[in-house]
mmCIF file of C-alpha atoms in Angstrom:
data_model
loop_
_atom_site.group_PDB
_atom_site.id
_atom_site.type_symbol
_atom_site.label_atom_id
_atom_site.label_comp_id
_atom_site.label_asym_id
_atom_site.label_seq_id
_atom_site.Cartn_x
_atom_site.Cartn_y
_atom_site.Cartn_z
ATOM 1 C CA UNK A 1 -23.845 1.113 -26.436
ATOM 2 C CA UNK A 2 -26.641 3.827 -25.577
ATOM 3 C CA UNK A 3 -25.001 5.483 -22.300
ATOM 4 C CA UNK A 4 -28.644 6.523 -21.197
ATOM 5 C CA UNK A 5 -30.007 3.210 -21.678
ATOM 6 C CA UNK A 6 -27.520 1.977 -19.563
ATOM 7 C CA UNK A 7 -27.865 4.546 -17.183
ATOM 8 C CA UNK A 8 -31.546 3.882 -17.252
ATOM 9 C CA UNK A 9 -31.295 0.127 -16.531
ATOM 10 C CA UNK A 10 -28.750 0.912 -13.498
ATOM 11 C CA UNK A 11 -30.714 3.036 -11.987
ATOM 12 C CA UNK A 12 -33.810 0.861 -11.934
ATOM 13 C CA UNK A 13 -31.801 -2.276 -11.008
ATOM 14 C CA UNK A 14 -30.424 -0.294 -8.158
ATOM 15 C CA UNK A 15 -33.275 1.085 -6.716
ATOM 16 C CA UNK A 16 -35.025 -2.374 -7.086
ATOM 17 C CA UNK A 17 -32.113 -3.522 -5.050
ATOM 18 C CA UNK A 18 -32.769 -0.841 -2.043
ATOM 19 C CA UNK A 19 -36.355 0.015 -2.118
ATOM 20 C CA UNK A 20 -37.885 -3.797 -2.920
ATOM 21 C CA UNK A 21 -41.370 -3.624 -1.797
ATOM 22 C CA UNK A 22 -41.116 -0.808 -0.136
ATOM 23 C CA UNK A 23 -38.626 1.925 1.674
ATOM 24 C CA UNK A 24 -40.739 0.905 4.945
ATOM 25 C CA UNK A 25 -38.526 4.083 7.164
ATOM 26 C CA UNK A 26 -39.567 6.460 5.291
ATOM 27 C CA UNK A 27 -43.268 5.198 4.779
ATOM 28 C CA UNK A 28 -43.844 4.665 8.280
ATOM 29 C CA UNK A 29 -43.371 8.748 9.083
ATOM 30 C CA UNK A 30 -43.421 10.936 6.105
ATOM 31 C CA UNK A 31 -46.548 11.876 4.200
ATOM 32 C CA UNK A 32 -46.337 10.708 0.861
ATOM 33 C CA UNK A 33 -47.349 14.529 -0.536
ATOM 34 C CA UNK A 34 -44.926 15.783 1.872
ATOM 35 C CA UNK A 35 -42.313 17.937 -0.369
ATOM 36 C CA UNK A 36 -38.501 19.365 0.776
ATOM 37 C CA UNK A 37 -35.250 20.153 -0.060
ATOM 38 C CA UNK A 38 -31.752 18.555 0.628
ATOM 39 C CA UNK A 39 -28.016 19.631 -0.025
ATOM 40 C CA UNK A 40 -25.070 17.905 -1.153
ATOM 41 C CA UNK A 41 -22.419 18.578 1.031
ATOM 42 C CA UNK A 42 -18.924 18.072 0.371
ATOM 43 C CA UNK A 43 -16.582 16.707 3.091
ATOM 44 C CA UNK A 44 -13.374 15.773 0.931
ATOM 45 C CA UNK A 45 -11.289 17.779 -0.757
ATOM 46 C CA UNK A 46 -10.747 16.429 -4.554
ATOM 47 C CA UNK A 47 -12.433 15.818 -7.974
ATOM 48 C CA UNK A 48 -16.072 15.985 -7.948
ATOM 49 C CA UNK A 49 -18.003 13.599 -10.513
ATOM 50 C CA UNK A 50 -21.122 12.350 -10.597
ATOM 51 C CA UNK A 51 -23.629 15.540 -10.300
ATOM 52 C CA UNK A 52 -25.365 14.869 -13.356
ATOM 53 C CA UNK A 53 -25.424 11.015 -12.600
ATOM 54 C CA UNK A 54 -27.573 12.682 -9.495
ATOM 55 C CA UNK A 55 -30.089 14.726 -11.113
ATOM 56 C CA UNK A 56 -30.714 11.433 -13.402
ATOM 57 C CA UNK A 57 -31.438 9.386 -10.180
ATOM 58 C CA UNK A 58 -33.672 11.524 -8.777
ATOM 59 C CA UNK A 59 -35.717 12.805 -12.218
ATOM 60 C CA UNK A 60 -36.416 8.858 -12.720
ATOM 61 C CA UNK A 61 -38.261 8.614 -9.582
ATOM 62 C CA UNK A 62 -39.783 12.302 -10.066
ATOM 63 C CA UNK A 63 -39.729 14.281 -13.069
ATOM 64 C CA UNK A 64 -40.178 17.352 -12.103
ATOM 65 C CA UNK A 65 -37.805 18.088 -9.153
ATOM 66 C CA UNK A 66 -36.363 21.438 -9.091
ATOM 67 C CA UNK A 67 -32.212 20.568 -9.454
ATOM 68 C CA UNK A 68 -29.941 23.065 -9.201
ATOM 69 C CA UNK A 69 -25.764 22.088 -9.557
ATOM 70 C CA UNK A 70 -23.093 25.326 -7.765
ATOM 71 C CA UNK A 71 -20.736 22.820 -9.336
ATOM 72 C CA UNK A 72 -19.711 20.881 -12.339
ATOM 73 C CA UNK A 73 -18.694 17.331 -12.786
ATOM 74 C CA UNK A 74 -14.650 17.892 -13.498
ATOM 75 C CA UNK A 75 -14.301 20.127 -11.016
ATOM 76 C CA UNK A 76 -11.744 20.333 -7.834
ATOM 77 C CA UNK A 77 -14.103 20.060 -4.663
ATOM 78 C CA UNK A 78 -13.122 21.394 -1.556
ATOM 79 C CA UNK A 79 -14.563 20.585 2.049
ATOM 80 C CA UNK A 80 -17.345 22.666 2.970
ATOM 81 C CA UNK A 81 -18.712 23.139 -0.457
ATOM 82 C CA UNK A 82 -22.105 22.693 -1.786
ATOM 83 C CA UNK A 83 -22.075 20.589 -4.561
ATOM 84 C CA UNK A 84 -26.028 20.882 -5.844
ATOM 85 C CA UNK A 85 -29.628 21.348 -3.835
ATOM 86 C CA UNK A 86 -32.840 19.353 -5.125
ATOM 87 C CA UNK A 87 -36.067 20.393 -4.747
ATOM 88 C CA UNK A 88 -38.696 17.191 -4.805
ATOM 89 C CA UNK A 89 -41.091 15.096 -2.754
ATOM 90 C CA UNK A 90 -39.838 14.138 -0.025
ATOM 91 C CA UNK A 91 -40.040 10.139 -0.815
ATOM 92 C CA UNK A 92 -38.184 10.602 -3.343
ATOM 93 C CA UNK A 93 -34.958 12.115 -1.935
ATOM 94 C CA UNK A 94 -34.829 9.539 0.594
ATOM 95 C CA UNK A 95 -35.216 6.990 -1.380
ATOM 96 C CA UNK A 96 -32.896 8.145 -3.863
ATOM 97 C CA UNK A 97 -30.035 9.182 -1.383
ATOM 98 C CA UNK A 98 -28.191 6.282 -0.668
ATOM 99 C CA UNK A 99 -27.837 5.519 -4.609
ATOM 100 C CA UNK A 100 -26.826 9.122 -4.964
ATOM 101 C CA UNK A 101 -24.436 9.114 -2.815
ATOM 102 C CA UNK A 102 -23.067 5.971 -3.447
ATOM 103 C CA UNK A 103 -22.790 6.814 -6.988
ATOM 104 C CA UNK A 104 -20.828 9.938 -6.444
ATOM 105 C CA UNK A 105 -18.650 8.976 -3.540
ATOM 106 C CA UNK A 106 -17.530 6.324 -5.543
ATOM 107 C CA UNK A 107 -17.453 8.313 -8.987
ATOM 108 C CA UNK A 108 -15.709 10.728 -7.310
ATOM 109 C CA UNK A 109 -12.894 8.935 -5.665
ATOM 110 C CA UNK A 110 -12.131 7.255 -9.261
ATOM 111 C CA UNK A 111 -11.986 11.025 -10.910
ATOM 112 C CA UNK A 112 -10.037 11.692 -8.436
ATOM 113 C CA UNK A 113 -7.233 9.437 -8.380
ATOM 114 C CA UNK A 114 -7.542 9.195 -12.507
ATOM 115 C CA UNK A 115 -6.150 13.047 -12.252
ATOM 116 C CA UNK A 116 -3.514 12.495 -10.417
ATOM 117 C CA UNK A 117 -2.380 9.950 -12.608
ATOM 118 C CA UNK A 118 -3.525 12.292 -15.865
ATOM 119 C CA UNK A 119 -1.543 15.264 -14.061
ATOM 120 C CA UNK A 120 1.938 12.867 -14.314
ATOM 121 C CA UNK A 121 1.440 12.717 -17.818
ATOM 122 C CA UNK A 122 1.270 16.544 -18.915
ATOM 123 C CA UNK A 123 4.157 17.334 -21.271
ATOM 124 C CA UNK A 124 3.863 14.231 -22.514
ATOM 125 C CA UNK A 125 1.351 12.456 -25.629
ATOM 126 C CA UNK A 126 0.730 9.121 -23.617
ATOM 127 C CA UNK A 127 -2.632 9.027 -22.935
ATOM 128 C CA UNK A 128 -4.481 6.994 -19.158
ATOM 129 C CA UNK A 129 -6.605 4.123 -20.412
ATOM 130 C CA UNK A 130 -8.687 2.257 -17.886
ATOM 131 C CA UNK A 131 -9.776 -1.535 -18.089
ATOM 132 C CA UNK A 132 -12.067 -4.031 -17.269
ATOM 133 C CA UNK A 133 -10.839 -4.590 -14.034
ATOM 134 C CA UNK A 134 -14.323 -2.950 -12.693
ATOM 135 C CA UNK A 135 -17.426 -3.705 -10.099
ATOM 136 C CA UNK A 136 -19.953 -6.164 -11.943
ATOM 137 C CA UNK A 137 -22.800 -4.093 -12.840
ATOM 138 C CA UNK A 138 -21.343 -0.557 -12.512
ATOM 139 C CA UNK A 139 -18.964 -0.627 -14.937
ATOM 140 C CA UNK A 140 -20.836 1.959 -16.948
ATOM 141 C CA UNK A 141 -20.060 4.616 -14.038
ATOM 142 C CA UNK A 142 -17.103 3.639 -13.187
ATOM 143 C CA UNK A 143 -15.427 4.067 -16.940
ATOM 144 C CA UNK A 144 -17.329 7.749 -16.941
ATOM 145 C CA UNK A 145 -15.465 8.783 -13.181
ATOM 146 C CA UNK A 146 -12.225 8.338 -15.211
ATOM 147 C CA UNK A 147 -13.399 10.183 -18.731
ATOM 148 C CA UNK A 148 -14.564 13.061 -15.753
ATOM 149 C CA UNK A 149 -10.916 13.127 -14.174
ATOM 150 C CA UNK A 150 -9.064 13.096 -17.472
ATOM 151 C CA UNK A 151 -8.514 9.496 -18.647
ATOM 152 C CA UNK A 152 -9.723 7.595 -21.756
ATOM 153 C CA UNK A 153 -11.937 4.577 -21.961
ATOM 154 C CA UNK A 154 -10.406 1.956 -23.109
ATOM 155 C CA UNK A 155 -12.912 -0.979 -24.575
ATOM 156 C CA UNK A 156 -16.222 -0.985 -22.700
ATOM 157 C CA UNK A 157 -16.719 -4.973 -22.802
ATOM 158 C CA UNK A 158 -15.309 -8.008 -24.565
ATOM 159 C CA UNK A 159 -17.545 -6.867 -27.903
ATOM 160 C CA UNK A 160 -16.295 -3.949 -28.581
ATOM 161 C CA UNK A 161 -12.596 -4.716 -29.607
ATOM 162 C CA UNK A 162 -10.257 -7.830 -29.769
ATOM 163 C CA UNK A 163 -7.440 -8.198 -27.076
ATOM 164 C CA UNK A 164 -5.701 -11.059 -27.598
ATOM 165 C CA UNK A 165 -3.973 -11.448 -24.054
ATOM 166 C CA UNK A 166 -1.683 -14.013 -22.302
ATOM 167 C CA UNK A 167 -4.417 -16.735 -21.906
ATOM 168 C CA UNK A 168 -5.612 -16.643 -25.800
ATOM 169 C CA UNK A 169 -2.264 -16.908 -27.089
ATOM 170 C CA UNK A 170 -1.420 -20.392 -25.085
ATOM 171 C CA UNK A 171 -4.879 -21.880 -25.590
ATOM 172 C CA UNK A 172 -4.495 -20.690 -29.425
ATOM 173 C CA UNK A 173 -0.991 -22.391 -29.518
ATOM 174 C CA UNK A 174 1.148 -19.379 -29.966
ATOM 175 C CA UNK A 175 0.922 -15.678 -30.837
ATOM 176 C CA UNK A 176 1.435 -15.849 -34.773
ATOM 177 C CA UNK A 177 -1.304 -18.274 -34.646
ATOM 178 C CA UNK A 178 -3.567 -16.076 -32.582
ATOM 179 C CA UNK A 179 -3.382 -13.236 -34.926
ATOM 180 C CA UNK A 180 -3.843 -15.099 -38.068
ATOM 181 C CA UNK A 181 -7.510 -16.398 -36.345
ATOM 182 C CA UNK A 182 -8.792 -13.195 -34.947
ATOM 183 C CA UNK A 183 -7.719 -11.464 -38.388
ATOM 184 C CA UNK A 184 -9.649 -13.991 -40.347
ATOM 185 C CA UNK A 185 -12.222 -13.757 -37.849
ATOM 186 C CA UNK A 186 -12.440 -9.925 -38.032
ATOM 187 C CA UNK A 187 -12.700 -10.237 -42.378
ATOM 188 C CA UNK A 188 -15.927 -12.975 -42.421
ATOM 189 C CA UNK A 189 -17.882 -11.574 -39.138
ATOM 190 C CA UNK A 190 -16.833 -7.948 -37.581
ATOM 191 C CA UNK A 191 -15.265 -5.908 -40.238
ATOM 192 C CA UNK A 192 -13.573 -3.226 -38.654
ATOM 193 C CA UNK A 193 -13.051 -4.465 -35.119
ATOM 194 C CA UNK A 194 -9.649 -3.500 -34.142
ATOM 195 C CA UNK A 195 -6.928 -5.865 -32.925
ATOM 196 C CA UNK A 196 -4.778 -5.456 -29.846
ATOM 197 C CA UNK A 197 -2.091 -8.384 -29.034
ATOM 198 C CA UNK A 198 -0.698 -8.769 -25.812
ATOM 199 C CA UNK A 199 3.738 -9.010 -26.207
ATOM 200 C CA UNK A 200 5.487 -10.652 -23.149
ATOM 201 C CA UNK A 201 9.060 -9.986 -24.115
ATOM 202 C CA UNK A 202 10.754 -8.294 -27.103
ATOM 203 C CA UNK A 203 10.698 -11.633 -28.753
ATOM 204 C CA UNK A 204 6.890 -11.823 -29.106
ATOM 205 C CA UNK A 205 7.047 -7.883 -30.339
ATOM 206 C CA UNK A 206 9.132 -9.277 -33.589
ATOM 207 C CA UNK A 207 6.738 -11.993 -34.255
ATOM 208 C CA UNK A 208 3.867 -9.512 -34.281
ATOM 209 C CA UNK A 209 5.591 -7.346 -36.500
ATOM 210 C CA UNK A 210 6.775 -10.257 -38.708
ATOM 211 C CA UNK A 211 2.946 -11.329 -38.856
ATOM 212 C CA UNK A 212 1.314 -7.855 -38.976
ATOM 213 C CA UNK A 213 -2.487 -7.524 -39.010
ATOM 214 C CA UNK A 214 -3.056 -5.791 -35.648
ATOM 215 C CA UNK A 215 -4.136 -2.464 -34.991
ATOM 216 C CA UNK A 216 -2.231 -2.159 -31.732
ATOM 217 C CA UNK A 217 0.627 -3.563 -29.867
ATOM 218 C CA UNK A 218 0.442 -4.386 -25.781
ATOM 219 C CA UNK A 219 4.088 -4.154 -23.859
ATOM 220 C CA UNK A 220 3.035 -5.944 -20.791
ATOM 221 C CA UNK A 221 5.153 -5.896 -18.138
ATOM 222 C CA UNK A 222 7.985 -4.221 -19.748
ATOM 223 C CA UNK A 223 10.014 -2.010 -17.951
ATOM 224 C CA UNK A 224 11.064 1.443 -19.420
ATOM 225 C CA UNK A 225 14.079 0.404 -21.305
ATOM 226 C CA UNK A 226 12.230 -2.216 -23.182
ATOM 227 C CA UNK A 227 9.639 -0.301 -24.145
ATOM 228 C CA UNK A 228 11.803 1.893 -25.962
ATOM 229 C CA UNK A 229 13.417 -0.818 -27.459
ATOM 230 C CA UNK A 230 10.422 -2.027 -28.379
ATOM 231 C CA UNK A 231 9.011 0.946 -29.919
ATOM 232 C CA UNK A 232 12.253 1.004 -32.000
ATOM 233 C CA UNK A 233 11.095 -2.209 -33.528
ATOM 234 C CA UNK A 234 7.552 -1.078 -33.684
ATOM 235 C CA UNK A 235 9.036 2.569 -35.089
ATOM 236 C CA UNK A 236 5.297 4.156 -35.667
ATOM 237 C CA UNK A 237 3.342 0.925 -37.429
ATOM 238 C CA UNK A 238 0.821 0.080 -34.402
ATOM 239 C CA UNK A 239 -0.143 2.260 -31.541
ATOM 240 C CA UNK A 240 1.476 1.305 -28.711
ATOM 241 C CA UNK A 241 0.575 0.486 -24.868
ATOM 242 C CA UNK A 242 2.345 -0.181 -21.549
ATOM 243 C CA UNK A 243 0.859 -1.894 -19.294
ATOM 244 C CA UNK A 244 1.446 -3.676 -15.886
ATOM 245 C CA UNK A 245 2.985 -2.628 -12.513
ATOM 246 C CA UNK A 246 2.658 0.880 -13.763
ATOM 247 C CA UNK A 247 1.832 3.277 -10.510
ATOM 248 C CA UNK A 248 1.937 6.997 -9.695
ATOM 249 C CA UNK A 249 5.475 6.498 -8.942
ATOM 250 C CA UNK A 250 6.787 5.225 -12.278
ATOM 251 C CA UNK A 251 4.003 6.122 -14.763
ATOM 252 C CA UNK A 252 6.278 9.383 -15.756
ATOM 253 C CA UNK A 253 9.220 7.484 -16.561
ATOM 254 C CA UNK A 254 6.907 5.029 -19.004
ATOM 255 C CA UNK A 255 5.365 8.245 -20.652
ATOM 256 C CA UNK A 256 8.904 9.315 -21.312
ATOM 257 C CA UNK A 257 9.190 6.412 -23.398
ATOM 258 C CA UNK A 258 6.798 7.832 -25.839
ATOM 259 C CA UNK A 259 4.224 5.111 -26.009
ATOM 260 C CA UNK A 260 0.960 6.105 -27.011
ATOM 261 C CA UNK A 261 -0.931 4.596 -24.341
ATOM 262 C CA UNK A 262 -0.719 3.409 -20.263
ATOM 263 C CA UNK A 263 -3.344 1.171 -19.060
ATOM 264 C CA UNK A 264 -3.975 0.737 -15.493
ATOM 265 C CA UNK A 265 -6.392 -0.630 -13.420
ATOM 266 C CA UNK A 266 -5.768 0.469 -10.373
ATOM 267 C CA UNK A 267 -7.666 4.067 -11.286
ATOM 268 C CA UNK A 268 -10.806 1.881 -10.705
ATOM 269 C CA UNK A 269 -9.771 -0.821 -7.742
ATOM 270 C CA UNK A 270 -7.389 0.949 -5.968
ATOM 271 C CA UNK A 271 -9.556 4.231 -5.747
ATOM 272 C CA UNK A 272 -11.254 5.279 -2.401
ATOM 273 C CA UNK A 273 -14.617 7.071 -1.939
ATOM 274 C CA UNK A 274 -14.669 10.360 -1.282
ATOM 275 C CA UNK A 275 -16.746 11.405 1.661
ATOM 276 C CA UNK A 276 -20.114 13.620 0.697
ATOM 277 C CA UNK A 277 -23.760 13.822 2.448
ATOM 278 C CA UNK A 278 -26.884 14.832 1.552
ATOM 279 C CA UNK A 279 -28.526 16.571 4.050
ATOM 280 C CA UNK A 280 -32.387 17.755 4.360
ATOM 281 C CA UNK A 281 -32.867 21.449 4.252
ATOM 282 C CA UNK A 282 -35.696 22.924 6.463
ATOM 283 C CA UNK A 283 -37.292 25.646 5.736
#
């Protein structure tokens, strides 16, 4: 996947979706040679992302804006700040500041509450994955808000790794079974996909290690003390990763484990938008 290809086709889907034959408002009263200047204002304390995201947006309506950033994606944002100005026509900031700022608010909520989950797990080698579990069509965003507060992508799509979960093991007819497919599958059409299999109980663990051919071992729904039973089992052979009711209250106790990895969705769907503005600038 080409990031700014992506990037490219969301931001001309989106603005299709908002402008459609016209951004009427703004017609109706502005000259279209009519140039200005806006600010983003931050009115949130927390974990800014999304700034470069913004310069995109506006540079596809109008190259040659004048964009300058006082802050960094990454960054801790405090209210009152100033996190960029932009310099353009002044069609094209209103007509790219709703995007903007629903890009960033949003982007910026998910960086946010990815650190404090990332922050839990200093000291420690287990490392935040996100999931799927993401807004159709802004997925692409969404994954980067948690690579800007500190987490790790886990796979972008269903094409980009094989995760044999809960409902591909019964339909398959069992978990040995499962494995033996996707390996074969891997072999005669994707050589060098990796495998992940879902494990339900410490039962399903020694069947996957009596079958082998993973890459990576899933402990849903396990609670501490059977992960490191688990990993016992496992003792180094697959990567490892707990997953399931994990939260900011508990993820500490499943990084004490030692398990390579914690996946949680919530970083995406259970983050809140961070209030910003863009404002126009007269001068």
């Amino acid at each position: 996947m080409n990031y700014n290809e992506q990037l490219d086709l969301l931001i001309k889907s989106a603005l299709q979706e908002d402008i459609g034959d016209g951004d009427h408002s703004t017609l109706s009263c502005i000259d279209a040679n009519a140039k200005g200047k806006a600010v983003l204002k931050i009115k949130q304390d927390g974990i800014l992302a999304g700034v470069a995201v913004a310069e995109k947006i506006f540079r596809y309506m109008q190259q040659d804006i004048v964009f300058t950033a006082y802050k960094k994606d990454g960054e801790v944002m405090q209210f009152g700040e100033i996190a960029f100005d932009v310099e353009a026509k002044v069609h094209t900031i209103l007509q790219c500041e709703r995007l903007v700022l629903n890009s960033m608010q949003r982007m910026s909520g998910i960086a946010t509450l990815t650190k404090q989950y990332t922050e839990k797990l200093k000291g420690y080698k287990t490392q935040l994955l996100d999931t799927r579990k993401t807004t159709p069509n802004f997925r692409l965003l969404e994954k980067e808000a948690v690579k800007i507060g500190g987490g790790v992508n886990h796979r972008f799509g269903l094409y980009d790794m094989i995760m044999l979960k809960d409902n591909h093991i019964d339909y398959c007819g069992g978990i040995e079974k499962a494995i033996e497919k996707a390996y074969e599958y891997v072999q005669l059409k994707k050589p060098g996909l990796k495998i992940e299999v879902e494990t339900r109980s410490i039962e399903d663990v020694k069947k996957v290690m009596a079958t082998g051919k993973v890459n990576r071992i899933m402990l849903d729904n396990f609670t501490p003390a059977l992960i490191t039973e688990a990993l016992k089992l496992i003792n180094g052979k697959y990567e490892t990763e707990a997953s399931g009711g994990i939260n900011l209250d508990n993820i500490e106790a499943y990084a004490a484990t030692g398990v390579d990895y914690i996946s949680s969705g919530a970083v995406i769907h259970q983050a809140k938008s961070v209030d910003l503005s863009l404002k126009a600038k007269i001068i």
